[in-house]
Structure formats: C-alpha cells, structure tokens
Amino acid sequence: MNENGTNGSNGHGVIEPAAEPAIENVIIIGSGPSGLTAGLYTARANLNPLLITGNEIGGQVAITYEVENYPGFPESLSGPELVEKMQKQAEKFGCRVEYDYVDRVDFEQFPYTVHTANEMEYKAKAIIISTGASSRKLDVPGENELTGRGVSYCATCDGFFFRGREVVVVGGGDSAAEEAIFLTRFASKVTLIHRRDSLRASPILQKRVFEHDKINIIWDTVVTSINDDDGKGGVTSVSLRNVKTGLASTLLTGGVFVFVGHFPNSHLFEGKVAMDEEGYLVTDKLMRTNIPGVFAAGEIQDKRFKQVATSVGQGCAAAMEVEKYLADLEDRSYPGYAALKAPAAATVTASKKF
Ligand SMILES: Cc1cc2nc3c(=O)[nH]c(=O)nc-3n(C[C@H](O)[C@H](O)[C@H](O)COP(=O)(O)OP(=O)(O)OC[C@H]3O[C@@H](n4cnc5c(N)ncnc54)[C@H](O)[C@@H]3O)c2cc1C
C-alpha cells in the first residue's frame, strides 16, 4: 500500500491492495448542537465516535452573539462560547473531531461509507446525520457583516434584544407573519416588508397581522441593502426598492429579521434517505431514518421547533439509540438488521432540488 492508502507499487514492481479504512462504530455528520451532543453521548458510551464538522463549525447558533434561552446559563453566553463548550465536553470524553466536509455517502453497502472534501474515506456501522438547516438569505450588501448584530433569522432567539426598538421583518409567509406577531411583544413597532401585494401566510395569521396596531406593512418592496450608517457595527437602516414603481427609499430600523425561507442541508442524501416534500429527513421517535443504522437528529429532521435545546435533546436521543443499535447488532436482534445485509434502495418520498 502507499501512503495514501491507494493501490500502488511498493517499489519492487509488486502492486499492493489499497488499505481498507478502519470500521468506525459511529460517524456523526455535523458540528451543531445536535451533532456535538451526539458526540458527547456516544463518547461517554465508549463508542469512540468520529465527528465531521462541516464548514459551519458549531452550526447555526455559532453566528449569534447572545444565547439567553439555553438552560443552565442564566447570565447568557455567546453562540460561539456555547458550542465551544459543547465541543470541549464531547472531546473530553474521547469524541474525535475532523474539520472536513462530507461530500458523498454510500448507504447501499454495509458498513456504510462516508467520503469527504479532503478525500478521506470512512466506514462505519452507524451514522448520525446532524447536518441541520440553513436560513435562506436576502443576499444583499450588509447582510453577512451584520448577522448577529441586528440581522437575525430567529425571532424567538433574538427578539428580546429589541425591546422598545423599531424592527423590520422581511417575508410574507407563515414564518414571517408568526415572527412579526411574536416580535410585537418586544419591539415598539414592526414593519413587515414583502415583495408582493399580498401575504402567503395562512388567513388566520394574516388577520392577526392586519389587525395588530404595532404592525405596519410595506407591499411590493424588496430590501436592497442593510446599513450600518454610523459605523458602530449595528443595523441603523435598510434601503428599499418598490418593485412596481422602482422608487428607492430608506427606512430607519434597529433590527432586520429575515424569514424568506429555510432549507434543510439534505441534498447529500437525496435518493438515499427518505425525506419529506421539503427535504427534511423523515425519522421515527427513535430518530431512525428508513435506513437501518442511519439516524438523524436536530434541524435536519425537525422543521417545527428549531432550537438549541430541542436539537440537543434529539442528538442525545439519537446517540442513545445508536448505542442500543450497536449492542443489538452484535446479537443480530436489532429491528431491521436483516435489511443490512442487502439494504433496499431508500424509499424517497419526494425528490426536490435545494
Ligand atoms: C442567527 C441565529 C440565532 C439563533 N439563536 C438561537 C438561540 O438564541 N437559541 C436557540 O435555542 N436557538 C437559536 N437558533 C437556532 C439554533 O441555532 C438551531 O436550532 C440549532 O443550531 C440546530 O442545531 P443542529 O445541530 O440541528 O444544526 P445546525 O446548527 O444547523 O448545524 C448543522 C451542522 O452540520 C454541518 N454540516 C452541514 N452539511 C454538512 C456536510 N455535508 N458535511 C459535514 N457537516 C455538515 C454544518 O457545518 C453544521 O456544523 C439560532 C439560529 C440562528 C440562525
């Protein structure tokens, strides 16, 4: 074998076979709260887990400057601090963390194979998919720079910081309407900016929005930039353009909440693991996907709660179930074991481009 573990000559003209990667007990894909919790629990169960971080180390919460609703931290802490603590705790018990990105998986053959951007190939008896979800962005100047500093994708998480201030909500669906209503608890005024002349939100939500005296709507309008006019590192205004008249304007605001959609990071599993029509992986109560030994936790399979606390709980549950699955695998009694020998192609309920 050569250093790369590929087929090659040993210098004496003899071709040696490629080194087979070791078979891991469990590979966790994703380093957000659910993945790191799965890492902690599987490490404490002596499973010597391998966690592959992905490009967003620490996941979505790592981009918020303050987390006040994660139990156990009454003084609050920053998102990066919280996930750093989670990672430290998982590593303390032996979770191995690889800074890499999974670009291909093979769940047809057991043990399962995971390929990464750094050209590594891993094999494992169990997989926990914790690849989370991403908020769709506006893709306008200022958005990235001011995320966590006035730009937010989570009203439940960040609304509290805007007590007594005027904020903007961008979007016209259920999330935008719900979050606009939620934000009225804190903000002095909420301006909903929507690019069309009617909302997509359900009638009951629309009624609540229209009747709320703190909510104002600007129709047919898009945000063209988010501004930090005084250079202090926070949002002070948004630039707008009316899509019908082309008229440009500026609206002063202390915060911008973006709800123009959310998508699960599941493209990697298309055609391989069952997913719903929106691309969220389908799991049962034990966090099992339709592939035996492949589990999913956190926002990749949860489009309802979308919180650190719930993702942590799901990561914990998946890890505990993996522990049971691996133990039962030994005596072949784990439900669905028969399918491991010749797994049927995943039943995919929907196939959609993300
Ligand atoms: C700005 C913001 C602020 C928030 N604030 C709060 C808050 O205050 N309180 C709260 O409870 N919730 C908050 N949330 C929600 C919270 O962050 C999420 O619910 C939580 O992070 C979901 O955890 P997760 O582990 O399921 O997924 P994610 O956090 O989405 O993590 C997914 C992980 O998967 C990795 N990944 C993706 N694809 C691959 C791949 N192909 N290979 C390897 N790895 C991959 C990513 O790199 C990432 O590490 C906030 C969200 C945002 C966006």
CSV table of C-alpha atoms and ligand atoms in Angstrom, one decimal:
chain,number,residue,atom,x,y,z
A,1,MET,CA,0.0,0.0,0.0
A,2,ASN,CA,1.2,3.6,-0.4
A,3,GLU,CA,0.9,6.5,2.0
A,4,ASN,CA,-2.4,7.5,0.6
A,5,GLY,CA,-3.9,4.1,1.1
A,6,THR,CA,-4.5,3.6,-2.6
A,7,ASN,CA,-3.3,0.8,-4.8
A,8,GLY,CA,0.3,1.3,-5.8
A,9,SER,CA,3.7,-0.3,-6.3
A,10,ASN,CA,5.9,-1.0,-3.3
A,11,GLY,CA,8.9,0.0,-5.4
A,12,HIS,CA,9.7,-3.7,-6.3
A,13,GLY,CA,7.1,-3.9,-9.0
A,14,VAL,CA,4.5,-5.6,-6.8
A,15,ILE,CA,1.1,-3.9,-6.7
A,16,GLU,CA,-0.3,-3.8,-3.2
A,17,PRO,CA,-4.0,-3.5,-2.4
A,18,ALA,CA,-5.4,-0.3,-1.1
A,19,ALA,CA,-5.6,-0.1,2.7
A,20,GLU,CA,-9.1,-0.7,3.9
A,21,PRO,CA,-10.3,2.1,6.2
A,22,ALA,CA,-10.9,1.0,9.8
A,23,ILE,CA,-14.6,0.4,10.5
A,24,GLU,CA,-15.9,3.1,12.9
A,25,ASN,CA,-18.7,2.4,15.3
A,26,VAL,CA,-20.4,5.7,14.5
A,27,ILE,CA,-19.8,8.7,12.4
A,28,ILE,CA,-21.6,11.9,13.2
A,29,ILE,CA,-22.0,14.3,10.4
A,30,GLY,CA,-22.3,18.0,11.5
A,31,SER,CA,-20.9,20.0,14.4
A,32,GLY,CA,-24.0,21.9,15.5
A,33,PRO,CA,-25.7,21.4,18.9
A,34,SER,CA,-27.3,18.1,17.9
A,35,GLY,CA,-24.1,16.6,16.4
A,36,LEU,CA,-21.9,17.7,19.4
A,37,THR,CA,-24.4,16.3,21.8
A,38,ALA,CA,-24.4,13.0,19.9
A,39,GLY,CA,-20.6,13.2,20.1
A,40,LEU,CA,-20.7,13.6,23.8
A,41,TYR,CA,-23.1,10.8,24.5
A,42,THR,CA,-21.6,8.3,22.1
A,43,ALA,CA,-18.1,9.1,23.5
A,44,ARG,CA,-19.3,8.6,27.1
A,45,ALA,CA,-20.7,5.2,25.9
A,46,ASN,CA,-17.2,4.3,24.9
A,47,LEU,CA,-18.1,4.1,21.2
A,48,ASN,CA,-15.0,6.2,20.1
A,49,PRO,CA,-17.2,8.4,17.8
A,50,LEU,CA,-15.8,10.3,14.8
A,51,LEU,CA,-17.5,13.7,14.2
A,52,ILE,CA,-17.1,15.5,10.9
A,53,THR,CA,-17.7,19.2,11.4
A,54,GLY,CA,-18.7,20.6,8.0
A,55,ASN,CA,-17.9,24.2,7.0
A,56,GLU,CA,-20.0,25.9,9.7
A,57,ILE,CA,-18.2,24.8,12.9
A,58,GLY,CA,-20.7,24.8,15.7
A,59,GLY,CA,-23.6,25.2,13.4
A,60,GLN,CA,-26.2,28.0,13.1
A,61,VAL,CA,-26.1,29.1,16.7
A,62,ALA,CA,-22.4,29.9,16.3
A,63,ILE,CA,-23.4,33.0,14.4
A,64,THR,CA,-25.5,34.6,17.2
A,65,TYR,CA,-23.9,36.9,19.7
A,66,GLU,CA,-26.0,36.0,22.6
A,67,VAL,CA,-28.0,32.9,23.7
A,68,GLU,CA,-30.3,33.6,26.6
A,69,ASN,CA,-32.7,30.6,26.4
A,70,TYR,CA,-30.4,27.6,26.7
A,71,PRO,CA,-31.0,26.2,30.2
A,72,GLY,CA,-28.1,26.3,32.7
A,73,PHE,CA,-26.6,29.6,31.7
A,74,PRO,CA,-28.7,32.3,33.5
A,75,GLU,CA,-26.1,35.0,32.6
A,76,SER,CA,-26.4,34.1,28.9
A,77,LEU,CA,-23.4,33.5,26.7
A,78,SER,CA,-22.5,33.9,23.0
A,79,GLY,CA,-23.3,31.3,20.4
A,80,PRO,CA,-19.6,30.6,19.8
A,81,GLU,CA,-19.0,30.2,23.5
A,82,LEU,CA,-21.8,27.7,23.9
A,83,VAL,CA,-20.8,25.5,21.0
A,84,GLU,CA,-17.1,25.7,22.0
A,85,LYS,CA,-18.1,24.4,25.5
A,86,MET,CA,-20.2,21.6,23.8
A,87,GLN,CA,-17.2,20.6,21.6
A,88,LYS,CA,-14.8,20.7,24.6
A,89,GLN,CA,-17.1,18.5,26.6
A,90,ALA,CA,-17.5,16.0,23.8
A,91,GLU,CA,-13.7,15.9,23.2
A,92,LYS,CA,-13.0,15.5,26.9
A,93,PHE,CA,-14.7,12.1,26.7
A,94,GLY,CA,-13.0,11.0,23.5
A,95,CYS,CA,-15.1,12.2,20.6
A,96,ARG,CA,-12.7,12.7,17.7
A,97,VAL,CA,-13.4,15.8,15.6
A,98,GLU,CA,-12.4,16.1,12.0
A,99,TYR,CA,-12.5,19.5,10.3
A,100,ASP,CA,-13.8,18.3,7.0
A,101,TYR,CA,-17.0,18.3,4.8
A,102,VAL,CA,-18.9,15.2,3.8
A,103,ASP,CA,-19.4,15.3,0.0
A,104,ARG,CA,-20.7,11.7,-0.7
A,105,VAL,CA,-22.2,8.9,1.3
A,106,ASP,CA,-22.9,5.3,0.4
A,107,PHE,CA,-25.7,3.6,2.4
A,108,GLU,CA,-26.2,0.8,-0.1
A,109,GLN,CA,-23.4,-1.4,1.3
A,110,PHE,CA,-22.8,-2.2,5.0
A,111,PRO,CA,-20.6,-0.9,6.7
A,112,TYR,CA,-21.6,2.5,5.3
A,113,THR,CA,-19.1,4.7,3.6
A,114,VAL,CA,-18.6,8.5,4.0
A,115,HIS,CA,-16.4,10.4,1.6
A,116,THR,CA,-15.1,13.9,2.4
A,117,ALA,CA,-13.9,17.0,0.7
A,118,ASN,CA,-10.3,16.2,2.0
A,119,GLU,CA,-10.5,13.0,0.0
A,120,MET,CA,-10.9,10.8,3.1
A,121,GLU,CA,-13.0,7.7,3.1
A,122,TYR,CA,-14.5,6.4,6.3
A,123,LYS,CA,-16.6,3.3,7.0
A,124,ALA,CA,-19.0,3.0,9.9
A,125,LYS,CA,-21.6,0.7,11.4
A,126,ALA,CA,-23.8,3.6,12.3
A,127,ILE,CA,-24.3,7.1,11.1
A,128,ILE,CA,-25.9,10.1,12.8
A,129,ILE,CA,-26.9,12.8,10.4
A,130,SER,CA,-26.8,16.2,12.0
A,131,THR,CA,-26.4,18.5,9.1
A,132,GLY,CA,-29.0,21.0,10.2
A,133,ALA,CA,-30.7,23.6,8.1
A,134,SER,CA,-29.9,27.0,6.8
A,135,SER,CA,-32.0,30.1,6.5
A,136,ARG,CA,-32.4,31.5,3.1
A,137,LYS,CA,-30.6,34.8,2.9
A,138,LEU,CA,-31.6,38.0,1.1
A,139,ASP,CA,-28.1,38.2,-0.4
A,140,VAL,CA,-27.9,41.9,-0.1
A,141,PRO,CA,-24.9,44.1,1.0
A,142,GLY,CA,-24.6,44.3,4.8
A,143,GLU,CA,-26.5,41.1,5.5
A,144,ASN,CA,-23.5,38.9,6.2
A,145,GLU,CA,-21.5,41.5,8.1
A,146,LEU,CA,-24.4,42.4,10.4
A,147,THR,CA,-25.7,38.9,11.1
A,148,GLY,CA,-25.9,38.6,14.8
A,149,ARG,CA,-25.5,42.4,15.1
A,150,GLY,CA,-29.0,43.4,14.2
A,151,VAL,CA,-29.7,41.0,11.4
A,152,SER,CA,-31.4,37.8,12.7
A,153,TYR,CA,-33.1,34.7,11.3
A,154,CYS,CA,-34.7,33.7,14.6
A,155,ALA,CA,-37.2,36.0,16.4
A,156,THR,CA,-37.6,33.6,19.3
A,157,CYS,CA,-33.9,33.7,19.9
A,158,ASP,CA,-33.1,37.4,19.3
A,159,GLY,CA,-36.5,39.2,19.7
A,160,PHE,CA,-35.8,40.0,23.3
A,161,PHE,CA,-32.8,42.2,22.4
A,162,PHE,CA,-35.0,44.6,20.5
A,163,ARG,CA,-37.2,45.6,23.4
A,164,GLY,CA,-38.6,49.1,22.8
A,165,ARG,CA,-37.0,49.4,19.3
A,166,GLU,CA,-38.4,49.5,15.8
A,167,VAL,CA,-37.6,46.4,13.7
A,168,VAL,CA,-38.2,45.2,10.2
A,169,VAL,CA,-39.4,41.7,9.2
A,170,VAL,CA,-38.8,40.5,5.7
A,171,GLY,CA,-41.0,37.9,4.1
A,172,GLY,CA,-44.7,37.1,3.5
A,173,GLY,CA,-45.2,33.5,4.5
A,174,ASP,CA,-46.3,31.9,7.8
A,175,SER,CA,-42.9,32.3,9.4
A,176,ALA,CA,-42.7,36.0,8.6
A,177,ALA,CA,-46.3,36.6,9.9
A,178,GLU,CA,-45.8,34.5,13.0
A,179,GLU,CA,-42.5,36.1,13.9
A,180,ALA,CA,-43.8,39.6,13.2
A,181,ILE,CA,-46.6,39.0,15.7
A,182,PHE,CA,-44.1,37.5,18.2
A,183,LEU,CA,-41.8,40.5,17.8
A,184,THR,CA,-44.6,42.9,18.9
A,185,ARG,CA,-44.0,41.6,22.4
A,186,PHE,CA,-40.7,43.4,22.4
A,187,ALA,CA,-40.5,45.9,19.6
A,188,SER,CA,-42.2,49.3,19.7
A,189,LYS,CA,-43.1,48.9,16.0
A,190,VAL,CA,-42.7,46.1,13.5
A,191,THR,CA,-42.6,46.8,9.8
A,192,LEU,CA,-43.3,43.9,7.5
A,193,ILE,CA,-41.6,44.2,4.1
A,194,HIS,CA,-43.0,42.0,1.4
A,195,ARG,CA,-42.1,41.8,-2.3
A,196,ARG,CA,-45.7,41.1,-3.3
A,197,ASP,CA,-49.0,42.8,-2.8
A,198,SER,CA,-50.5,40.0,-0.6
A,199,LEU,CA,-49.2,37.7,2.0
A,200,ARG,CA,-48.7,33.9,1.5
A,201,ALA,CA,-49.4,33.4,5.2
A,202,SER,CA,-52.5,31.5,6.3
A,203,PRO,CA,-55.7,33.5,6.6
A,204,ILE,CA,-55.8,33.4,10.4
A,205,LEU,CA,-52.2,34.7,10.6
A,206,GLN,CA,-52.9,37.4,8.0
A,207,LYS,CA,-55.9,38.6,10.0
A,208,ARG,CA,-53.8,38.9,13.2
A,209,VAL,CA,-51.1,40.8,11.3
A,210,PHE,CA,-53.6,43.2,9.7
A,211,GLU,CA,-55.4,43.8,13.0
A,212,HIS,CA,-52.2,44.3,15.0
A,213,ASP,CA,-51.7,48.0,15.8
A,214,LYS,CA,-47.9,47.6,16.1
A,215,ILE,CA,-47.5,46.0,12.7
A,216,ASN,CA,-47.2,48.1,9.6
A,217,ILE,CA,-46.8,46.5,6.1
A,218,ILE,CA,-44.8,47.8,3.1
A,219,TRP,CA,-46.0,46.0,0.0
A,220,ASP,CA,-44.3,45.3,-3.3
A,221,THR,CA,-40.9,46.2,-1.8
A,222,VAL,CA,-37.5,44.5,-1.5
A,223,VAL,CA,-34.6,45.3,0.7
A,224,THR,CA,-31.6,46.3,-1.4
A,225,SER,CA,-29.1,46.7,1.5
A,226,ILE,CA,-28.8,46.6,5.2
A,227,ASN,CA,-26.9,49.6,6.6
A,228,ASP,CA,-24.6,50.4,9.5
A,229,ASP,CA,-24.8,54.2,8.9
A,230,ASP,CA,-22.8,55.3,11.9
A,231,GLY,CA,-20.1,52.6,11.5
A,232,LYS,CA,-20.7,51.2,15.0
A,233,GLY,CA,-21.2,47.6,13.9
A,234,GLY,CA,-25.0,47.5,14.2
A,235,VAL,CA,-28.0,47.9,11.9
A,236,THR,CA,-29.4,51.5,11.6
A,237,SER,CA,-31.4,51.4,8.4
A,238,VAL,CA,-32.5,49.4,5.3
A,239,SER,CA,-32.5,50.6,1.8
A,240,LEU,CA,-35.7,49.6,-0.1
A,241,ARG,CA,-36.9,49.5,-3.7
A,242,ASN,CA,-40.5,49.3,-4.8
A,243,VAL,CA,-40.6,46.5,-7.4
A,244,LYS,CA,-43.6,48.1,-9.3
A,245,THR,CA,-42.5,51.8,-9.3
A,246,GLY,CA,-38.8,51.3,-9.0
A,247,LEU,CA,-38.8,54.0,-6.3
A,248,ALA,CA,-35.9,53.8,-3.8
A,249,SER,CA,-36.3,54.7,-0.2
A,250,THR,CA,-34.6,54.3,3.2
A,251,LEU,CA,-36.2,53.1,6.4
A,252,LEU,CA,-34.5,53.6,9.8
A,253,THR,CA,-34.6,50.5,11.9
A,254,GLY,CA,-32.6,48.8,14.7
A,255,GLY,CA,-33.1,45.2,13.5
A,256,VAL,CA,-33.9,43.1,10.5
A,257,PHE,CA,-35.5,39.7,10.8
A,258,VAL,CA,-35.3,37.7,7.7
A,259,PHE,CA,-37.9,35.0,7.0
A,260,VAL,CA,-37.7,34.3,3.3
A,261,GLY,CA,-37.4,30.5,3.8
A,262,HIS,CA,-35.4,27.8,5.4
A,263,PHE,CA,-33.9,24.8,3.8
A,264,PRO,CA,-32.5,21.5,5.3
A,265,ASN,CA,-29.0,20.6,4.4
A,266,SER,CA,-30.1,17.3,2.9
A,267,HIS,CA,-29.0,17.5,-0.8
A,268,LEU,CA,-26.3,15.0,0.1
A,269,PHE,CA,-28.9,12.4,1.0
A,270,GLU,CA,-31.2,12.8,-1.9
A,271,GLY,CA,-32.3,9.4,-3.3
A,272,LYS,CA,-30.5,7.7,-0.3
A,273,VAL,CA,-32.6,8.5,2.8
A,274,ALA,CA,-36.3,9.1,2.9
A,275,MET,CA,-37.2,12.8,3.1
A,276,ASP,CA,-40.4,14.8,3.1
A,277,GLU,CA,-41.5,17.1,0.3
A,278,GLU,CA,-39.5,20.0,1.8
A,279,GLY,CA,-36.3,17.9,2.0
A,280,TYR,CA,-36.3,17.2,5.8
A,281,LEU,CA,-35.2,13.7,6.6
A,282,VAL,CA,-38.0,11.5,8.0
A,283,THR,CA,-37.3,9.8,11.3
A,284,ASP,CA,-39.4,7.9,13.8
A,285,LYS,CA,-39.5,8.7,17.5
A,286,LEU,CA,-36.2,6.8,18.0
A,287,MET,CA,-34.5,9.2,15.5
A,288,ARG,CA,-34.2,6.3,13.0
A,289,THR,CA,-34.3,7.0,9.3
A,290,ASN,CA,-35.6,4.4,6.9
A,291,ILE,CA,-32.0,3.0,6.6
A,292,PRO,CA,-31.1,0.7,9.5
A,293,GLY,CA,-28.2,2.2,11.4
A,294,VAL,CA,-28.6,5.6,9.9
A,295,PHE,CA,-30.1,8.1,12.4
A,296,ALA,CA,-30.9,11.8,12.1
A,297,ALA,CA,-31.1,14.5,14.8
A,298,GLY,CA,-31.7,18.2,15.0
A,299,GLU,CA,-32.9,20.5,12.4
A,300,ILE,CA,-32.2,18.2,9.5
A,301,GLN,CA,-35.3,16.3,10.6
A,302,ASP,CA,-37.1,18.9,12.7
A,303,LYS,CA,-38.8,21.8,11.0
A,304,ARG,CA,-41.0,22.7,13.9
A,305,PHE,CA,-39.0,23.6,17.0
A,306,LYS,CA,-35.7,24.7,15.6
A,307,GLN,CA,-34.0,25.5,19.0
A,308,VAL,CA,-30.7,24.6,20.5
A,309,ALA,CA,-32.4,22.9,23.4
A,310,THR,CA,-34.6,20.7,21.1
A,311,SER,CA,-31.6,19.9,18.8
A,312,VAL,CA,-29.5,18.9,21.8
A,313,GLY,CA,-32.3,16.6,23.0
A,314,GLN,CA,-32.6,14.9,19.6
A,315,GLY,CA,-28.8,14.5,19.4
A,316,CYS,CA,-28.9,12.8,22.8
A,317,ALA,CA,-31.7,10.5,21.8
A,318,ALA,CA,-30.0,9.5,18.5
A,319,ALA,CA,-26.8,8.7,20.4
A,320,MET,CA,-28.6,6.6,22.9
A,321,GLU,CA,-30.4,4.7,20.2
A,322,VAL,CA,-27.1,4.2,18.3
A,323,GLU,CA,-25.7,2.7,21.5
A,324,LYS,CA,-28.6,0.2,21.6
A,325,TYR,CA,-28.4,-0.5,17.9
A,326,LEU,CA,-24.7,-1.3,18.1
A,327,ALA,CA,-25.2,-3.6,21.1
A,328,ASP,CA,-28.1,-5.3,19.4
A,329,LEU,CA,-26.2,-5.6,16.2
A,330,GLU,CA,-23.9,-8.0,17.9
A,331,ASP,CA,-26.7,-10.5,18.5
A,332,ARG,CA,-28.5,-9.6,15.3
A,333,SER,CA,-31.7,-8.7,17.1
A,334,TYR,CA,-31.9,-5.0,16.2
A,335,PRO,CA,-35.1,-4.3,14.2
A,336,GLY,CA,-34.3,-4.2,10.6
A,337,TYR,CA,-31.0,-6.0,10.8
A,338,ALA,CA,-31.9,-8.3,8.0
A,339,ALA,CA,-32.0,-5.3,5.7
A,340,LEU,CA,-28.4,-4.5,6.5
A,341,LYS,CA,-27.2,-7.5,4.5
A,342,ALA,CA,-28.8,-6.3,1.3
A,343,PRO,CA,-30.3,-2.9,2.0
A,344,ALA,CA,-33.1,-2.0,-0.3
A,345,ALA,CA,-32.8,1.4,-2.0
A,346,ALA,CA,-34.1,4.1,0.2
A,347,THR,CA,-37.8,4.9,-0.1
A,348,VAL,CA,-37.7,8.5,-1.1
A,349,THR,CA,-41.0,10.3,-0.6
A,350,ALA,CA,-40.0,13.3,-2.6
A,351,SER,CA,-37.2,14.5,-4.7
A,352,LYS,CA,-36.6,18.1,-4.8
A,353,LYS,CA,-33.7,20.4,-5.7
A,354,PHE,CA,-32.5,22.6,-2.8
B,1,LIG,C1,-28.8,33.7,13.9
B,1,LIG,C2,-29.4,32.5,14.7
B,1,LIG,C3,-29.5,32.7,16.1
B,1,LIG,C4,-30.1,31.7,16.8
B,1,LIG,N1,-30.2,31.8,18.1
B,1,LIG,C5,-30.7,30.8,18.9
B,1,LIG,C6,-30.9,31.0,20.3
B,1,LIG,O1,-30.6,32.0,20.9
B,1,LIG,N2,-31.5,29.9,21.0
B,1,LIG,C7,-31.9,28.8,20.4
B,1,LIG,O2,-32.3,27.9,21.0
B,1,LIG,N3,-31.7,28.6,19.0
B,1,LIG,C8,-31.2,29.6,18.3
B,1,LIG,N4,-31.0,29.4,16.9
B,1,LIG,C9,-31.5,28.1,16.3
B,1,LIG,C10,-30.3,27.1,16.6
B,1,LIG,O3,-29.1,27.6,16.1
B,1,LIG,C11,-30.6,25.8,15.8
B,1,LIG,O4,-31.9,25.3,16.2
B,1,LIG,C12,-29.6,24.7,16.1
B,1,LIG,O5,-28.3,25.2,15.8
B,1,LIG,C13,-29.8,23.5,15.3
B,1,LIG,O6,-28.8,22.6,15.6
B,1,LIG,P1,-28.4,21.4,14.6
B,1,LIG,O7,-27.2,20.7,15.2
B,1,LIG,O8,-29.5,20.6,14.3
B,1,LIG,O9,-28.0,22.0,13.2
B,1,LIG,P2,-27.0,23.2,12.8
B,1,LIG,O10,-26.8,24.2,13.9
B,1,LIG,O11,-27.7,23.8,11.6
B,1,LIG,O12,-25.7,22.5,12.4
B,1,LIG,C14,-25.5,21.8,11.3
B,1,LIG,C15,-24.1,21.4,11.2
B,1,LIG,O13,-24.0,20.4,10.1
B,1,LIG,C16,-22.8,20.7,9.4
B,1,LIG,N5,-22.9,20.2,8.0
B,1,LIG,C17,-23.8,20.6,7.1
B,1,LIG,N6,-23.6,19.9,5.9
B,1,LIG,C18,-22.5,19.1,6.2
B,1,LIG,C19,-21.8,18.1,5.4
B,1,LIG,N7,-22.1,17.9,4.2
B,1,LIG,N8,-20.7,17.5,6.0
B,1,LIG,C20,-20.4,17.8,7.3
B,1,LIG,N9,-21.1,18.6,8.1
B,1,LIG,C21,-22.1,19.3,7.5
B,1,LIG,C22,-22.7,22.3,9.5
B,1,LIG,O14,-21.3,22.6,9.2
B,1,LIG,C23,-23.1,22.5,10.9
B,1,LIG,O15,-22.0,22.3,11.8
B,1,LIG,C24,-30.5,30.4,16.2
B,1,LIG,C25,-30.3,30.3,14.8
B,1,LIG,C26,-29.8,31.3,14.1
B,1,LIG,C27,-29.6,31.2,12.6
